[in-house]
Amino acid sequence: MMTHGFGKARFEQEGRKIRPLLLDVAFSLLSGAIDADDAVQETLLKIWCVRERIADDTHFRKLAMVTVRNVCLNMLRDMKVRRADTLSDEIEISGGENPQSIMERDELIGRVREVWGNLPQQYRIILNMKEAEHLSNEEIASLLGTTVANVRNRLSRARKEMLARMGNFLK
């Protein structure tokens, strides 16, 4: 007999079953294993809060998949905002800078943010792993389950795409 709502034991059982799938989804959307694990934990916490309203195992799985996707998208949006703030903070204004150079710098920052935000997600992820998280090609290959040569190839394509999208702005 199937009862409505999930008790602690049933929730733990279903949570253990679906956790690997949630991690796969989160890792495919986010830039690192730590962020993916955080997203899965947040997902399970959110589902725990509504466990009494879950009708059955199918509903649990569907809710978990939608929730992990939304949690990851929220995390990506938050990361984008933090990265933009960090980029602004890293550019120092020297005492001798004139208004023209300040305007040009702000224009460049805006363009980089725009291009970064419009890059395909796979490029943002691998560039983030390499440039922001300072992972080696070997570490990236291990995390992505691929070869070092494939990582180098992906990085090269991502960098070329970034430069192509920047266009004449850097010239």
PDB file of C-alpha atoms in Angstrom:
ATOM      1  CA  MET A   1       0.000   0.000   0.000  1.00  0.00           C
ATOM      2  CA  MET A   2       1.420   3.392  -1.056  1.00  0.00           C
ATOM      3  CA  THR A   3       0.844   6.186   1.442  1.00  0.00           C
ATOM      4  CA  HIS A   4       1.168   9.868   0.738  1.00  0.00           C
ATOM      5  CA  GLY A   5       4.169  11.613   2.136  1.00  0.00           C
ATOM      6  CA  PHE A   6       7.652  10.411   2.798  1.00  0.00           C
ATOM      7  CA  GLY A   7       8.828   9.532   6.278  1.00  0.00           C
ATOM      8  CA  LYS A   8      12.459   9.807   7.275  1.00  0.00           C
ATOM      9  CA  ALA A   9      13.389   6.227   6.316  1.00  0.00           C
ATOM     10  CA  ARG A  10      11.644   6.376   2.953  1.00  0.00           C
ATOM     11  CA  PHE A  11      13.124   9.794   2.186  1.00  0.00           C
ATOM     12  CA  GLU A  12      16.640   8.553   3.018  1.00  0.00           C
ATOM     13  CA  GLN A  13      16.145   5.463   0.858  1.00  0.00           C
ATOM     14  CA  GLU A  14      14.958   7.437  -2.167  1.00  0.00           C
ATOM     15  CA  GLY A  15      17.553  10.142  -1.553  1.00  0.00           C
ATOM     16  CA  ARG A  16      20.380   7.574  -1.625  1.00  0.00           C
ATOM     17  CA  LYS A  17      19.000   6.088  -4.855  1.00  0.00           C
ATOM     18  CA  ILE A  18      18.685   9.375  -6.729  1.00  0.00           C
ATOM     19  CA  ARG A  19      21.772  11.178  -5.351  1.00  0.00           C
ATOM     20  CA  PRO A  20      24.187   9.893  -8.082  1.00  0.00           C
ATOM     21  CA  LEU A  21      21.819  11.075 -10.805  1.00  0.00           C
ATOM     22  CA  LEU A  22      21.405  14.464  -9.140  1.00  0.00           C
ATOM     23  CA  LEU A  23      25.200  14.780  -8.871  1.00  0.00           C
ATOM     24  CA  ASP A  24      25.548  14.014 -12.589  1.00  0.00           C
ATOM     25  CA  VAL A  25      22.998  16.686 -13.476  1.00  0.00           C
ATOM     26  CA  ALA A  26      24.546  19.241 -11.120  1.00  0.00           C
ATOM     27  CA  PHE A  27      28.085  18.544 -12.317  1.00  0.00           C
ATOM     28  CA  SER A  28      27.020  18.935 -15.936  1.00  0.00           C
ATOM     29  CA  LEU A  29      25.613  22.394 -15.139  1.00  0.00           C
ATOM     30  CA  LEU A  30      28.160  23.688 -12.646  1.00  0.00           C
ATOM     31  CA  SER A  31      31.890  24.171 -12.795  1.00  0.00           C
ATOM     32  CA  GLY A  32      33.100  21.878 -10.060  1.00  0.00           C
ATOM     33  CA  ALA A  33      32.433  18.860  -7.913  1.00  0.00           C
ATOM     34  CA  ILE A  34      32.143  20.937  -4.729  1.00  0.00           C
ATOM     35  CA  ASP A  35      29.474  23.188  -6.266  1.00  0.00           C
ATOM     36  CA  ALA A  36      27.635  20.138  -7.615  1.00  0.00           C
ATOM     37  CA  ASP A  37      27.644  18.509  -4.193  1.00  0.00           C
ATOM     38  CA  ASP A  38      26.366  21.742  -2.629  1.00  0.00           C
ATOM     39  CA  ALA A  39      23.564  21.874  -5.198  1.00  0.00           C
ATOM     40  CA  VAL A  40      22.521  18.296  -4.458  1.00  0.00           C
ATOM     41  CA  GLN A  41      22.536  18.943  -0.715  1.00  0.00           C
ATOM     42  CA  GLU A  42      20.399  22.054  -1.180  1.00  0.00           C
ATOM     43  CA  THR A  43      18.052  20.096  -3.446  1.00  0.00           C
ATOM     44  CA  LEU A  44      17.568  17.352  -0.879  1.00  0.00           C
ATOM     45  CA  LEU A  45      16.986  19.941   1.843  1.00  0.00           C
ATOM     46  CA  LYS A  46      14.304  21.631  -0.238  1.00  0.00           C
ATOM     47  CA  ILE A  47      12.604  18.302  -0.911  1.00  0.00           C
ATOM     48  CA  TRP A  48      12.849  17.367   2.768  1.00  0.00           C
ATOM     49  CA  CYS A  49      10.814  20.469   3.590  1.00  0.00           C
ATOM     50  CA  VAL A  50       7.936  19.304   1.374  1.00  0.00           C
ATOM     51  CA  ARG A  51       8.285  15.535   1.923  1.00  0.00           C
ATOM     52  CA  GLU A  52       4.820  15.206   3.432  1.00  0.00           C
ATOM     53  CA  ARG A  53       3.240  16.373   0.158  1.00  0.00           C
ATOM     54  CA  ILE A  54       5.128  13.917  -2.086  1.00  0.00           C
ATOM     55  CA  ALA A  55       2.715  11.358  -3.495  1.00  0.00           C
ATOM     56  CA  ASP A  56       5.033   8.565  -4.660  1.00  0.00           C
ATOM     57  CA  ASP A  57       8.515   7.615  -5.879  1.00  0.00           C
ATOM     58  CA  THR A  58       7.875   8.999  -9.371  1.00  0.00           C
ATOM     59  CA  HIS A  59       6.795  12.348  -7.955  1.00  0.00           C
ATOM     60  CA  PHE A  60       9.895  12.353  -5.724  1.00  0.00           C
ATOM     61  CA  ARG A  61      12.204  11.778  -8.720  1.00  0.00           C
ATOM     62  CA  LYS A  62      10.523  14.411 -10.892  1.00  0.00           C
ATOM     63  CA  LEU A  63      10.587  16.936  -8.077  1.00  0.00           C
ATOM     64  CA  ALA A  64      14.261  16.182  -7.406  1.00  0.00           C
ATOM     65  CA  MET A  65      15.249  16.645 -11.056  1.00  0.00           C
ATOM     66  CA  VAL A  66      13.402  19.941 -11.434  1.00  0.00           C
ATOM     67  CA  THR A  67      14.709  21.203  -8.108  1.00  0.00           C
ATOM     68  CA  VAL A  68      18.375  20.349  -8.793  1.00  0.00           C
ATOM     69  CA  ARG A  69      18.155  22.086 -12.165  1.00  0.00           C
ATOM     70  CA  ASN A  70      16.678  25.216 -10.601  1.00  0.00           C
ATOM     71  CA  VAL A  71      19.201  25.203  -7.747  1.00  0.00           C
ATOM     72  CA  CYS A  72      22.058  24.937 -10.271  1.00  0.00           C
ATOM     73  CA  LEU A  73      20.669  27.757 -12.411  1.00  0.00           C
ATOM     74  CA  ASN A  74      20.377  29.954  -9.324  1.00  0.00           C
ATOM     75  CA  MET A  75      23.962  29.103  -8.358  1.00  0.00           C
ATOM     76  CA  LEU A  76      25.189  29.936 -11.865  1.00  0.00           C
ATOM     77  CA  ARG A  77      23.389  33.278 -11.755  1.00  0.00           C
ATOM     78  CA  ASP A  78      24.932  34.028  -8.340  1.00  0.00           C
ATOM     79  CA  MET A  79      28.405  32.991  -9.574  1.00  0.00           C
ATOM     80  CA  LYS A  80      28.056  35.268 -12.603  1.00  0.00           C
ATOM     81  CA  VAL A  81      27.248  38.228 -10.355  1.00  0.00           C
ATOM     82  CA  ARG A  82      30.160  37.415  -8.009  1.00  0.00           C
ATOM     83  CA  ARG A  83      32.566  37.033 -10.943  1.00  0.00           C
ATOM     84  CA  ALA A  84      31.502  40.396 -12.341  1.00  0.00           C
ATOM     85  CA  ASP A  85      32.018  42.029  -8.936  1.00  0.00           C
ATOM     86  CA  THR A  86      35.414  40.350  -8.565  1.00  0.00           C
ATOM     87  CA  LEU A  87      36.491  41.523 -12.004  1.00  0.00           C
ATOM     88  CA  SER A  88      35.612  45.096 -11.104  1.00  0.00           C
ATOM     89  CA  ASP A  89      37.450  44.848  -7.786  1.00  0.00           C
ATOM     90  CA  GLU A  90      40.604  43.491  -9.419  1.00  0.00           C
ATOM     91  CA  ILE A  91      41.008  46.464 -11.724  1.00  0.00           C
ATOM     92  CA  GLU A  92      42.635  49.231  -9.756  1.00  0.00           C
ATOM     93  CA  ILE A  93      42.323  52.855 -10.669  1.00  0.00           C
ATOM     94  CA  SER A  94      45.667  54.546 -10.490  1.00  0.00           C
ATOM     95  CA  GLY A  95      45.895  58.140  -9.305  1.00  0.00           C
ATOM     96  CA  GLY A  96      47.022  59.363 -12.747  1.00  0.00           C
ATOM     97  CA  GLU A  97      44.203  57.770 -14.735  1.00  0.00           C
ATOM     98  CA  ASN A  98      42.235  60.139 -16.890  1.00  0.00           C
ATOM     99  CA  PRO A  99      38.488  59.971 -17.566  1.00  0.00           C
ATOM    100  CA  GLN A 100      39.074  58.576 -21.077  1.00  0.00           C
ATOM    101  CA  SER A 101      41.070  55.565 -19.808  1.00  0.00           C
ATOM    102  CA  ILE A 102      38.530  54.962 -17.032  1.00  0.00           C
ATOM    103  CA  MET A 103      35.725  54.936 -19.610  1.00  0.00           C
ATOM    104  CA  GLU A 104      37.678  52.585 -21.897  1.00  0.00           C
ATOM    105  CA  ARG A 105      38.405  50.229 -19.010  1.00  0.00           C
ATOM    106  CA  ASP A 106      34.742  50.179 -17.964  1.00  0.00           C
ATOM    107  CA  GLU A 107      33.740  49.517 -21.573  1.00  0.00           C
ATOM    108  CA  LEU A 108      36.192  46.598 -21.746  1.00  0.00           C
ATOM    109  CA  ILE A 109      34.897  45.131 -18.472  1.00  0.00           C
ATOM    110  CA  GLY A 110      31.335  45.374 -19.755  1.00  0.00           C
ATOM    111  CA  ARG A 111      32.264  43.699 -23.033  1.00  0.00           C
ATOM    112  CA  VAL A 112      34.133  40.868 -21.270  1.00  0.00           C
ATOM    113  CA  ARG A 113      31.123  40.290 -18.985  1.00  0.00           C
ATOM    114  CA  GLU A 114      28.780  40.240 -21.957  1.00  0.00           C
ATOM    115  CA  VAL A 115      30.937  37.839 -23.968  1.00  0.00           C
ATOM    116  CA  TRP A 116      31.501  35.571 -20.949  1.00  0.00           C
ATOM    117  CA  GLY A 117      27.779  35.432 -20.232  1.00  0.00           C
ATOM    118  CA  ASN A 118      26.988  34.487 -23.828  1.00  0.00           C
ATOM    119  CA  LEU A 119      29.629  31.771 -24.215  1.00  0.00           C
ATOM    120  CA  PRO A 120      28.298  28.231 -24.439  1.00  0.00           C
ATOM    121  CA  GLN A 121      28.119  26.695 -20.991  1.00  0.00           C
ATOM    122  CA  GLN A 122      30.680  23.983 -21.796  1.00  0.00           C
ATOM    123  CA  TYR A 123      33.233  26.692 -22.636  1.00  0.00           C
ATOM    124  CA  ARG A 124      32.495  28.698 -19.480  1.00  0.00           C
ATOM    125  CA  ILE A 125      32.869  25.576 -17.351  1.00  0.00           C
ATOM    126  CA  ILE A 126      36.237  24.503 -18.726  1.00  0.00           C
ATOM    127  CA  LEU A 127      37.629  28.057 -18.766  1.00  0.00           C
ATOM    128  CA  ASN A 128      36.465  28.541 -15.182  1.00  0.00           C
ATOM    129  CA  MET A 129      38.136  25.299 -14.094  1.00  0.00           C
ATOM    130  CA  LYS A 130      41.408  26.343 -15.725  1.00  0.00           C
ATOM    131  CA  GLU A 131      41.538  30.092 -15.122  1.00  0.00           C
ATOM    132  CA  ALA A 132      39.513  30.705 -11.950  1.00  0.00           C
ATOM    133  CA  GLU A 133      39.971  27.444 -10.067  1.00  0.00           C
ATOM    134  CA  HIS A 134      43.569  27.067 -11.334  1.00  0.00           C
ATOM    135  CA  LEU A 135      43.184  23.340 -11.995  1.00  0.00           C
ATOM    136  CA  SER A 136      45.771  21.541 -14.097  1.00  0.00           C
ATOM    137  CA  ASN A 137      44.800  19.885 -17.359  1.00  0.00           C
ATOM    138  CA  GLU A 138      45.265  16.525 -15.635  1.00  0.00           C
ATOM    139  CA  GLU A 139      42.883  17.503 -12.817  1.00  0.00           C
ATOM    140  CA  ILE A 140      40.291  18.759 -15.295  1.00  0.00           C
ATOM    141  CA  ALA A 141      40.593  15.553 -17.336  1.00  0.00           C
ATOM    142  CA  SER A 142      40.078  13.485 -14.211  1.00  0.00           C
ATOM    143  CA  LEU A 143      37.025  15.486 -13.127  1.00  0.00           C
ATOM    144  CA  LEU A 144      35.464  15.369 -16.583  1.00  0.00           C
ATOM    145  CA  GLY A 145      36.376  11.740 -17.216  1.00  0.00           C
ATOM    146  CA  THR A 146      38.302  12.503 -20.392  1.00  0.00           C
ATOM    147  CA  THR A 147      41.882  12.691 -21.660  1.00  0.00           C
ATOM    148  CA  VAL A 148      44.379  15.504 -21.158  1.00  0.00           C
ATOM    149  CA  ALA A 149      44.540  15.941 -24.943  1.00  0.00           C
ATOM    150  CA  ASN A 150      40.777  16.431 -25.043  1.00  0.00           C
ATOM    151  CA  VAL A 151      41.013  19.026 -22.263  1.00  0.00           C
ATOM    152  CA  ARG A 152      43.697  20.948 -24.178  1.00  0.00           C
ATOM    153  CA  ASN A 153      41.534  20.820 -27.298  1.00  0.00           C
ATOM    154  CA  ARG A 154      38.441  22.075 -25.434  1.00  0.00           C
ATOM    155  CA  LEU A 155      40.430  24.865 -23.764  1.00  0.00           C
ATOM    156  CA  SER A 156      41.827  25.938 -27.111  1.00  0.00           C
ATOM    157  CA  ARG A 157      38.356  26.049 -28.674  1.00  0.00           C
ATOM    158  CA  ALA A 158      36.939  27.930 -25.685  1.00  0.00           C
ATOM    159  CA  ARG A 159      39.708  30.552 -25.788  1.00  0.00           C
ATOM    160  CA  LYS A 160      39.365  30.988 -29.557  1.00  0.00           C
ATOM    161  CA  GLU A 161      35.605  31.439 -29.186  1.00  0.00           C
ATOM    162  CA  MET A 162      36.102  34.002 -26.430  1.00  0.00           C
ATOM    163  CA  LEU A 163      38.565  35.974 -28.568  1.00  0.00           C
ATOM    164  CA  ALA A 164      36.368  35.710 -31.671  1.00  0.00           C
ATOM    165  CA  ARG A 165      33.389  37.061 -29.746  1.00  0.00           C
ATOM    166  CA  MET A 166      35.475  39.918 -28.383  1.00  0.00           C
ATOM    167  CA  GLY A 167      36.037  40.841 -32.038  1.00  0.00           C
ATOM    168  CA  ASN A 168      37.649  44.140 -32.868  1.00  0.00           C
ATOM    169  CA  PHE A 169      37.055  45.443 -29.379  1.00  0.00           C
ATOM    170  CA  LEU A 170      40.567  44.413 -28.286  1.00  0.00           C
ATOM    171  CA  LYS A 171      42.294  45.895 -31.343  1.00  0.00           C
TER     172      LYS A 171
END
